[in-house]
Amino acid sequence: MQFGIFTVGDVTTDPTTGRTPSEHERITAMVTIARKAEEVGLDVFATGEHHNRPFVPSSPTTMLGYIAARTERLQLSTATTLITTNDPVKIAEDFAMLQHLAEGRVDLMLGRGNTGPVYPWFGKDIRDGIPLAIENYHLLHRLWREDVVDWEGKFRTPLQSFTSTPRPLDDVPPFVWHGSIRSPEIAEQAAYYGDGFFANNIFWPKEHFQRLIALYRQRYEHYGHGSADQAIVGLGGQVFMRKNSQDAVREFRPYFDNAPVYGHGPSLEEFTEQTPLTVGSPQEVIDKTLTFRESFGDYQRQLFLMDHAGLPLKTVLEQLDLLGAEVVPVLREEFAALRPAHVPDAPTHASLVAARDAAVEAAR
């Protein structure tokens, strides 16, 4: 099972000091956080994509390419890549290039995004969000698997005898997760292609995401990719830890209360009761994260949001130390002990190449 962190790249005023980092400070902090994630033994770093303030990660592949040059083992991903407003040709080329530069340590999560004004900025209509996601991914999927593509759709100009370059590393495309917090159509899409489904379950009660994941698993089996419990699932999470639970709650409360992503709404106590947010000791984080398996079944990737809401870099790095030293080793052991042998690990470039080669050999 993979454990990692994702960032939304928000530039938020620290409510305890009144200080707002510059965009440059926030961007360099994200790189520092990624390198720290590898240092403490995490598996994955994922960055969001945003084109509006107060967020800075408008060019995920640029950032991930820079991080790839400064890490050795870390899997690099997105959370999310906007399949609706990006040209699928550019996604195909950018991520294939990144795949080569990172020696295969790349996958991506596709999503529609949650910021309405972005659509007209890129010449799209938000009312076409689902059809755009379906059509654009159909093209992206072909671009990575066919050397020459003839294509015509509704939302972009046709392609005639087009070859996306560079070709994917080892002729194996990056693994794709389809991210959704509300759309059964996206769960269906992930199942149809045999891709992963990432439920970023950080805002709503678990019952909503149980339905989406159950649909994805059922349809994954329907399309013949494996049994329902072999479907590839990822989950989100949010944590803030101190050795003492009361200290964690006291320190994090002002950040929660003013956070642009969930502040000024339900109380901290309500949020921790209804969502994956855990504010407390490392043991409390372990205990709550282990319940995710009970709610959603065996899954392959757990990503935590830790660097948001104005938290200073020093605090985030302290959180990563706790996560890497006290939480993830226990979670690895516990999840591994519970997972049946037929449930796969999260795909990597190496495992996808091996599966491709085994399929070729079996067909001879």
Short mmCIF file of C-alpha atoms in Angstrom, two decimals:
data_model
loop_
_atom_site.label_atom_id
_atom_site.label_comp_id
_atom_site.label_asym_id
_atom_site.label_seq_id
_atom_site.Cartn_x
_atom_site.Cartn_y
_atom_site.Cartn_z
CA MET A 1 0.00 0.00 0.00
CA GLN A 2 1.21 3.49 -0.84
CA PHE A 3 1.20 6.34 1.66
CA GLY A 4 1.82 9.93 0.75
CA ILE A 5 0.71 13.53 0.84
CA PHE A 6 -1.08 15.86 -1.51
CA THR A 7 -1.07 19.62 -1.61
CA VAL A 8 -3.59 22.09 -2.99
CA GLY A 9 -0.95 24.82 -2.98
CA ASP A 10 -3.02 27.49 -1.25
CA VAL A 11 -1.45 30.80 -0.22
CA THR A 12 -3.23 31.47 3.05
CA THR A 13 -2.58 33.96 5.83
CA ASP A 14 -1.43 32.38 9.07
CA PRO A 15 -4.29 33.30 11.42
CA THR A 16 -2.01 33.18 14.48
CA THR A 17 0.56 35.66 13.13
CA GLY A 18 -1.23 37.54 10.36
CA ARG A 19 1.63 36.74 7.97
CA THR A 20 0.92 35.72 4.37
CA PRO A 21 3.68 33.94 2.46
CA SER A 22 4.59 35.17 -0.99
CA GLU A 23 3.86 33.00 -4.01
CA HIS A 24 7.59 32.31 -4.29
CA GLU A 25 7.77 31.20 -0.67
CA ARG A 26 4.79 28.91 -1.11
CA ILE A 27 6.16 27.31 -4.27
CA THR A 28 9.58 26.65 -2.76
CA ALA A 29 7.90 25.34 0.41
CA MET A 30 6.00 22.77 -1.66
CA VAL A 31 9.30 21.51 -3.08
CA THR A 32 10.78 21.32 0.42
CA ILE A 33 7.74 19.38 1.59
CA ALA A 34 8.04 16.90 -1.28
CA ARG A 35 11.70 16.25 -0.53
CA LYS A 36 10.87 15.85 3.16
CA ALA A 37 8.19 13.31 2.25
CA GLU A 38 10.84 11.13 0.61
CA GLU A 39 13.23 11.66 3.52
CA VAL A 40 10.72 10.36 6.09
CA GLY A 41 9.84 7.30 3.99
CA LEU A 42 6.58 8.25 2.30
CA ASP A 43 5.78 6.88 -1.15
CA VAL A 44 3.87 9.60 -2.98
CA PHE A 45 3.80 13.37 -3.43
CA ALA A 46 0.87 14.82 -5.39
CA THR A 47 0.13 18.41 -6.34
CA GLY A 48 -3.15 19.95 -7.36
CA GLU A 49 -3.74 22.12 -10.41
CA HIS A 50 -5.30 25.55 -9.97
CA HIS A 51 -5.45 28.66 -12.12
CA ASN A 52 -6.91 31.06 -9.61
CA ARG A 53 -5.82 32.73 -6.41
CA PRO A 54 -5.16 31.91 -3.62
CA PHE A 55 -3.52 28.85 -5.23
CA VAL A 56 -0.15 28.64 -7.01
CA PRO A 57 0.26 25.23 -8.73
CA SER A 58 -0.84 26.21 -12.24
CA SER A 59 1.84 24.04 -13.90
CA PRO A 60 2.05 20.68 -12.12
CA THR A 61 4.40 19.00 -14.58
CA THR A 62 6.92 21.84 -14.21
CA MET A 63 6.93 21.43 -10.46
CA LEU A 64 7.01 17.64 -10.58
CA GLY A 65 9.87 17.67 -13.08
CA TYR A 66 11.85 19.88 -10.72
CA ILE A 67 11.06 17.57 -7.80
CA ALA A 68 11.96 14.50 -9.86
CA ALA A 69 15.48 15.87 -10.31
CA ARG A 70 15.84 16.24 -6.54
CA THR A 71 14.40 12.92 -5.40
CA GLU A 72 15.23 9.30 -6.09
CA ARG A 73 12.34 7.13 -4.98
CA LEU A 74 9.25 9.31 -4.56
CA GLN A 75 6.26 8.58 -6.78
CA LEU A 76 5.06 11.84 -8.35
CA SER A 77 1.40 12.45 -9.05
CA THR A 78 -1.30 15.08 -9.35
CA ALA A 79 -4.39 15.87 -7.35
CA THR A 80 -5.81 16.70 -9.86
CA THR A 81 -4.99 17.28 -13.54
CA LEU A 82 -7.91 19.10 -15.13
CA ILE A 83 -9.12 16.81 -17.90
CA THR A 84 -11.87 19.28 -18.78
CA THR A 85 -9.91 22.47 -19.48
CA ASN A 86 -6.55 21.03 -20.57
CA ASP A 87 -6.03 19.82 -24.11
CA PRO A 88 -5.64 16.01 -23.97
CA VAL A 89 -2.86 16.25 -26.55
CA LYS A 90 -0.87 18.50 -24.22
CA ILE A 91 -1.57 16.22 -21.24
CA ALA A 92 -0.32 13.24 -23.26
CA GLU A 93 2.89 15.00 -24.23
CA ASP A 94 3.61 16.68 -20.89
CA PHE A 95 3.20 13.57 -18.79
CA ALA A 96 5.10 11.34 -21.21
CA MET A 97 7.98 13.80 -21.03
CA LEU A 98 7.77 13.86 -17.23
CA GLN A 99 7.65 10.06 -17.20
CA HIS A 100 10.97 9.92 -19.06
CA LEU A 101 12.62 12.53 -16.86
CA ALA A 102 11.47 10.81 -13.66
CA GLU A 103 12.43 7.29 -14.86
CA GLY A 104 8.82 6.18 -14.60
CA ARG A 105 8.04 7.56 -11.14
CA VAL A 106 4.89 9.24 -12.43
CA ASP A 107 1.15 8.77 -12.44
CA LEU A 108 -1.69 11.26 -12.52
CA MET A 109 -5.15 11.86 -11.19
CA LEU A 110 -7.69 13.29 -13.59
CA GLY A 111 -10.56 15.44 -12.41
CA ARG A 112 -12.96 18.17 -13.43
CA GLY A 113 -11.92 20.66 -10.75
CA ASN A 114 -14.22 22.57 -8.44
CA THR A 115 -13.72 26.17 -9.60
CA GLY A 116 -16.40 27.28 -12.03
CA PRO A 117 -14.68 30.39 -13.49
CA VAL A 118 -11.79 28.28 -14.82
CA TYR A 119 -13.92 26.88 -17.63
CA PRO A 120 -14.46 30.10 -19.64
CA TRP A 121 -10.82 31.12 -19.05
CA PHE A 122 -9.90 28.12 -21.21
CA GLY A 123 -12.77 28.47 -23.65
CA LYS A 124 -14.99 25.80 -22.09
CA ASP A 125 -18.48 25.68 -20.60
CA ILE A 126 -18.90 24.22 -17.11
CA ARG A 127 -22.19 22.71 -18.20
CA ASP A 128 -20.13 20.41 -20.44
CA GLY A 129 -17.99 19.21 -17.54
CA ILE A 130 -18.94 15.53 -17.63
CA PRO A 131 -18.99 15.19 -21.45
CA LEU A 132 -15.62 16.97 -21.62
CA ALA A 133 -14.13 14.60 -19.05
CA ILE A 134 -15.40 11.55 -20.94
CA GLU A 135 -14.42 12.67 -24.44
CA ASN A 136 -11.05 14.14 -23.51
CA TYR A 137 -9.97 11.03 -21.63
CA HIS A 138 -11.04 8.79 -24.48
CA LEU A 139 -8.64 10.73 -26.70
CA LEU A 140 -5.86 10.80 -24.10
CA HIS A 141 -6.15 7.04 -23.62
CA ARG A 142 -5.71 6.48 -27.36
CA LEU A 143 -2.85 8.97 -27.73
CA TRP A 144 -0.76 6.99 -25.27
CA ARG A 145 -1.54 3.60 -26.83
CA GLU A 146 -1.67 4.23 -30.57
CA ASP A 147 1.27 5.51 -32.58
CA VAL A 148 -0.96 7.17 -35.17
CA VAL A 149 -4.35 8.57 -34.22
CA ASP A 150 -7.23 9.74 -36.40
CA TRP A 151 -9.86 11.31 -34.21
CA GLU A 152 -12.88 13.58 -34.32
CA GLY A 153 -15.03 14.70 -31.40
CA LYS A 154 -17.23 17.52 -30.20
CA PHE A 155 -14.91 19.66 -28.12
CA ARG A 156 -11.66 20.08 -30.07
CA THR A 157 -10.40 20.16 -33.64
CA PRO A 158 -9.98 16.77 -35.37
CA LEU A 159 -6.67 14.94 -35.54
CA GLN A 160 -5.40 13.32 -38.72
CA SER A 161 -2.48 10.88 -38.64
CA PHE A 162 -1.28 12.44 -35.38
CA THR A 163 1.49 11.00 -33.23
CA SER A 164 1.94 12.27 -29.68
CA THR A 165 5.60 12.73 -28.76
CA PRO A 166 7.48 11.57 -26.87
CA ARG A 167 5.95 8.14 -26.68
CA PRO A 168 5.40 6.81 -23.14
CA LEU A 169 8.44 5.33 -21.42
CA ASP A 170 8.83 1.65 -22.39
CA ASP A 171 5.58 2.08 -24.36
CA VAL A 172 3.69 1.90 -21.06
CA PRO A 173 1.51 4.94 -20.27
CA PRO A 174 1.43 6.48 -16.79
CA PHE A 175 -1.19 4.93 -14.54
CA VAL A 176 -4.33 7.05 -14.28
CA TRP A 177 -6.52 7.65 -11.26
CA HIS A 178 -9.91 9.26 -11.86
CA GLY A 179 -10.74 11.59 -8.98
CA SER A 180 -14.29 12.43 -7.98
CA ILE A 181 -16.18 13.62 -4.97
CA ARG A 182 -19.69 13.49 -6.40
CA SER A 183 -20.01 12.05 -9.92
CA PRO A 184 -21.01 8.43 -10.60
CA GLU A 185 -20.15 9.00 -14.28
CA ILE A 186 -16.49 9.34 -13.32
CA ALA A 187 -16.59 6.15 -11.24
CA GLU A 188 -18.07 4.42 -14.28
CA GLN A 189 -15.34 5.85 -16.51
CA ALA A 190 -12.57 4.61 -14.21
CA ALA A 191 -14.14 1.15 -14.12
CA TYR A 192 -14.58 0.97 -17.89
CA TYR A 193 -10.89 1.53 -18.57
CA GLY A 194 -9.67 -0.53 -15.61
CA ASP A 195 -8.04 2.57 -14.12
CA GLY A 196 -7.87 3.65 -10.50
CA PHE A 197 -10.57 5.58 -8.67
CA PHE A 198 -9.55 8.18 -6.10
CA ALA A 199 -12.25 9.32 -3.70
CA ASN A 200 -11.01 12.50 -2.08
CA ASN A 201 -13.32 11.99 0.84
CA ILE A 202 -12.20 14.99 2.88
CA PHE A 203 -15.40 17.02 2.84
CA TRP A 204 -18.45 14.77 3.04
CA PRO A 205 -19.58 11.91 5.29
CA LYS A 206 -18.30 8.44 4.44
CA GLU A 207 -21.70 7.13 3.30
CA HIS A 208 -21.54 9.27 0.16
CA PHE A 209 -18.14 7.88 -0.83
CA GLN A 210 -19.11 4.33 0.07
CA ARG A 211 -21.74 4.50 -2.66
CA LEU A 212 -19.30 5.87 -5.25
CA ILE A 213 -16.60 3.32 -4.45
CA ALA A 214 -19.10 0.46 -4.40
CA LEU A 215 -20.32 1.50 -7.85
CA TYR A 216 -16.75 1.67 -9.15
CA ARG A 217 -15.91 -1.78 -7.75
CA GLN A 218 -19.06 -3.35 -9.16
CA ARG A 219 -18.49 -1.91 -12.63
CA TYR A 220 -14.75 -2.75 -12.57
CA GLU A 221 -15.72 -6.39 -12.17
CA HIS A 222 -18.47 -6.04 -14.78
CA TYR A 223 -15.92 -4.92 -17.38
CA GLY A 224 -13.73 -7.93 -16.67
CA HIS A 225 -10.72 -6.28 -15.08
CA GLY A 226 -10.82 -8.46 -11.97
CA SER A 227 -13.01 -9.07 -8.97
CA ALA A 228 -14.59 -6.09 -7.23
CA ASP A 229 -12.18 -6.27 -4.33
CA GLN A 230 -9.24 -6.08 -6.75
CA ALA A 231 -10.28 -2.65 -8.06
CA ILE A 232 -7.68 0.07 -7.50
CA VAL A 233 -8.92 2.60 -4.92
CA GLY A 234 -7.27 5.65 -3.37
CA LEU A 235 -8.50 7.78 -0.48
CA GLY A 236 -7.82 11.24 0.87
CA GLY A 237 -7.34 12.28 4.45
CA GLN A 238 -6.39 15.22 6.68
CA VAL A 239 -4.37 15.08 9.85
CA PHE A 240 -2.78 17.35 12.41
CA MET A 241 -0.77 15.74 15.17
CA ARG A 242 0.99 16.50 18.39
CA LYS A 243 2.15 14.06 21.03
CA ASN A 244 -0.72 15.23 23.20
CA SER A 245 -4.22 15.36 21.70
CA GLN A 246 -5.23 18.49 23.56
CA ASP A 247 -2.18 20.32 22.24
CA ALA A 248 -3.05 19.30 18.68
CA VAL A 249 -6.62 20.56 18.98
CA ARG A 250 -5.56 23.81 20.61
CA GLU A 251 -2.89 24.53 18.00
CA PHE A 252 -4.90 23.54 14.93
CA ARG A 253 -8.24 25.16 15.81
CA PRO A 254 -7.45 28.70 14.56
CA TYR A 255 -6.18 27.26 11.27
CA PHE A 256 -9.29 25.13 10.83
CA ASP A 257 -11.65 27.97 11.74
CA ASN A 258 -10.14 30.26 9.09
CA ALA A 259 -9.23 27.76 6.36
CA PRO A 260 -10.48 28.70 2.88
CA VAL A 261 -11.28 25.05 2.14
CA TYR A 262 -13.54 24.38 5.12
CA GLY A 263 -13.44 27.24 7.62
CA HIS A 264 -16.50 29.19 8.75
CA GLY A 265 -18.68 26.09 8.47
CA PRO A 266 -19.06 23.03 10.70
CA SER A 267 -17.05 23.06 13.91
CA LEU A 268 -13.74 21.24 14.22
CA GLU A 269 -15.46 18.61 16.35
CA GLU A 270 -18.25 18.12 13.80
CA PHE A 271 -15.77 17.84 10.97
CA THR A 272 -13.61 15.27 12.74
CA GLU A 273 -16.69 13.21 13.54
CA GLN A 274 -18.09 13.19 9.99
CA THR A 275 -14.98 13.21 7.75
CA PRO A 276 -11.47 11.67 7.74
CA LEU A 277 -10.00 14.75 9.47
CA THR A 278 -8.03 13.62 12.54
CA VAL A 279 -6.64 16.15 14.99
CA GLY A 280 -4.88 14.46 17.86
CA SER A 281 -2.07 12.08 18.70
CA PRO A 282 -0.29 9.78 16.24
CA GLN A 283 -2.16 6.83 17.74
CA GLU A 284 -5.49 8.53 17.05
CA VAL A 285 -4.45 9.03 13.42
CA ILE A 286 -3.53 5.34 13.19
CA ASP A 287 -6.80 4.22 14.76
CA LYS A 288 -8.99 6.36 12.52
CA THR A 289 -7.11 5.60 9.31
CA LEU A 290 -7.47 1.87 9.94
CA THR A 291 -11.25 2.31 10.00
CA PHE A 292 -11.15 3.39 6.34
CA ARG A 293 -10.67 -0.23 5.34
CA GLU A 294 -13.82 -1.15 7.24
CA SER A 295 -15.76 1.52 5.35
CA PHE A 296 -14.32 1.16 1.85
CA GLY A 297 -12.61 -2.24 1.64
CA ASP A 298 -8.97 -2.94 0.87
CA TYR A 299 -7.41 -0.05 -1.00
CA GLN A 300 -4.07 0.86 -2.53
CA ARG A 301 -3.23 4.51 -1.85
CA GLN A 302 -3.71 6.81 1.13
CA LEU A 303 -2.85 10.48 0.69
CA PHE A 304 -2.95 13.06 3.49
CA LEU A 305 -3.45 16.82 3.19
CA MET A 306 -1.07 18.48 5.65
CA ASP A 307 0.24 21.81 4.32
CA HIS A 308 -2.85 23.96 3.99
CA ALA A 309 -4.79 26.62 5.87
CA GLY A 310 -1.77 28.84 6.50
CA LEU A 311 0.25 26.33 8.52
CA PRO A 312 3.89 27.48 8.56
CA LEU A 313 6.47 25.34 6.82
CA LYS A 314 8.21 24.47 10.09
CA THR A 315 4.98 23.01 11.46
CA VAL A 316 4.32 21.02 8.29
CA LEU A 317 7.79 19.49 8.41
CA GLU A 318 7.20 18.53 12.04
CA GLN A 319 3.96 16.86 10.97
CA LEU A 320 5.82 14.88 8.32
CA ASP A 321 8.35 13.71 10.88
CA LEU A 322 5.53 12.33 13.01
CA LEU A 323 3.78 10.79 10.02
CA GLY A 324 6.92 9.07 8.77
CA ALA A 325 8.25 7.90 12.13
CA GLU A 326 5.17 7.01 14.16
CA VAL A 327 2.16 6.61 11.88
CA VAL A 328 3.00 5.16 8.47
CA PRO A 329 5.18 2.25 9.70
CA VAL A 330 2.30 1.00 11.85
CA LEU A 331 -0.25 1.52 9.08
CA ARG A 332 1.93 -0.37 6.59
CA GLU A 333 2.17 -3.34 8.90
CA GLU A 334 -1.50 -3.37 9.86
CA PHE A 335 -2.87 -2.93 6.35
CA ALA A 336 -0.47 -5.54 4.94
CA ALA A 337 -1.56 -8.06 7.56
CA LEU A 338 -5.23 -7.51 6.74
CA ARG A 339 -5.00 -7.47 2.93
CA PRO A 340 -5.85 -10.77 1.16
CA ALA A 341 -3.16 -12.13 -1.16
CA HIS A 342 -5.26 -11.63 -4.31
CA VAL A 343 -5.70 -7.89 -3.74
CA PRO A 344 -3.03 -6.05 -5.75
CA ASP A 345 -0.68 -3.29 -4.69
CA ALA A 346 -0.90 0.15 -6.25
CA PRO A 347 0.41 0.04 -9.83
CA THR A 348 3.87 1.43 -10.55
CA HIS A 349 5.73 1.76 -13.82
CA ALA A 350 7.76 -1.34 -13.01
CA SER A 351 4.67 -3.42 -12.21
CA LEU A 352 2.87 -2.23 -15.35
CA VAL A 353 5.86 -3.10 -17.54
CA ALA A 354 6.08 -6.52 -15.91
CA ALA A 355 2.35 -7.14 -16.46
CA ARG A 356 2.63 -6.10 -20.10
CA ASP A 357 5.60 -8.39 -20.68
CA ALA A 358 3.87 -11.30 -18.94
CA ALA A 359 0.78 -10.83 -21.10
CA VAL A 360 2.93 -10.82 -24.26
CA GLU A 361 4.74 -13.97 -23.17
CA ALA A 362 1.48 -15.73 -22.32
CA ALA A 363 0.09 -14.91 -25.75
CA ARG A 364 2.98 -16.60 -27.57
#
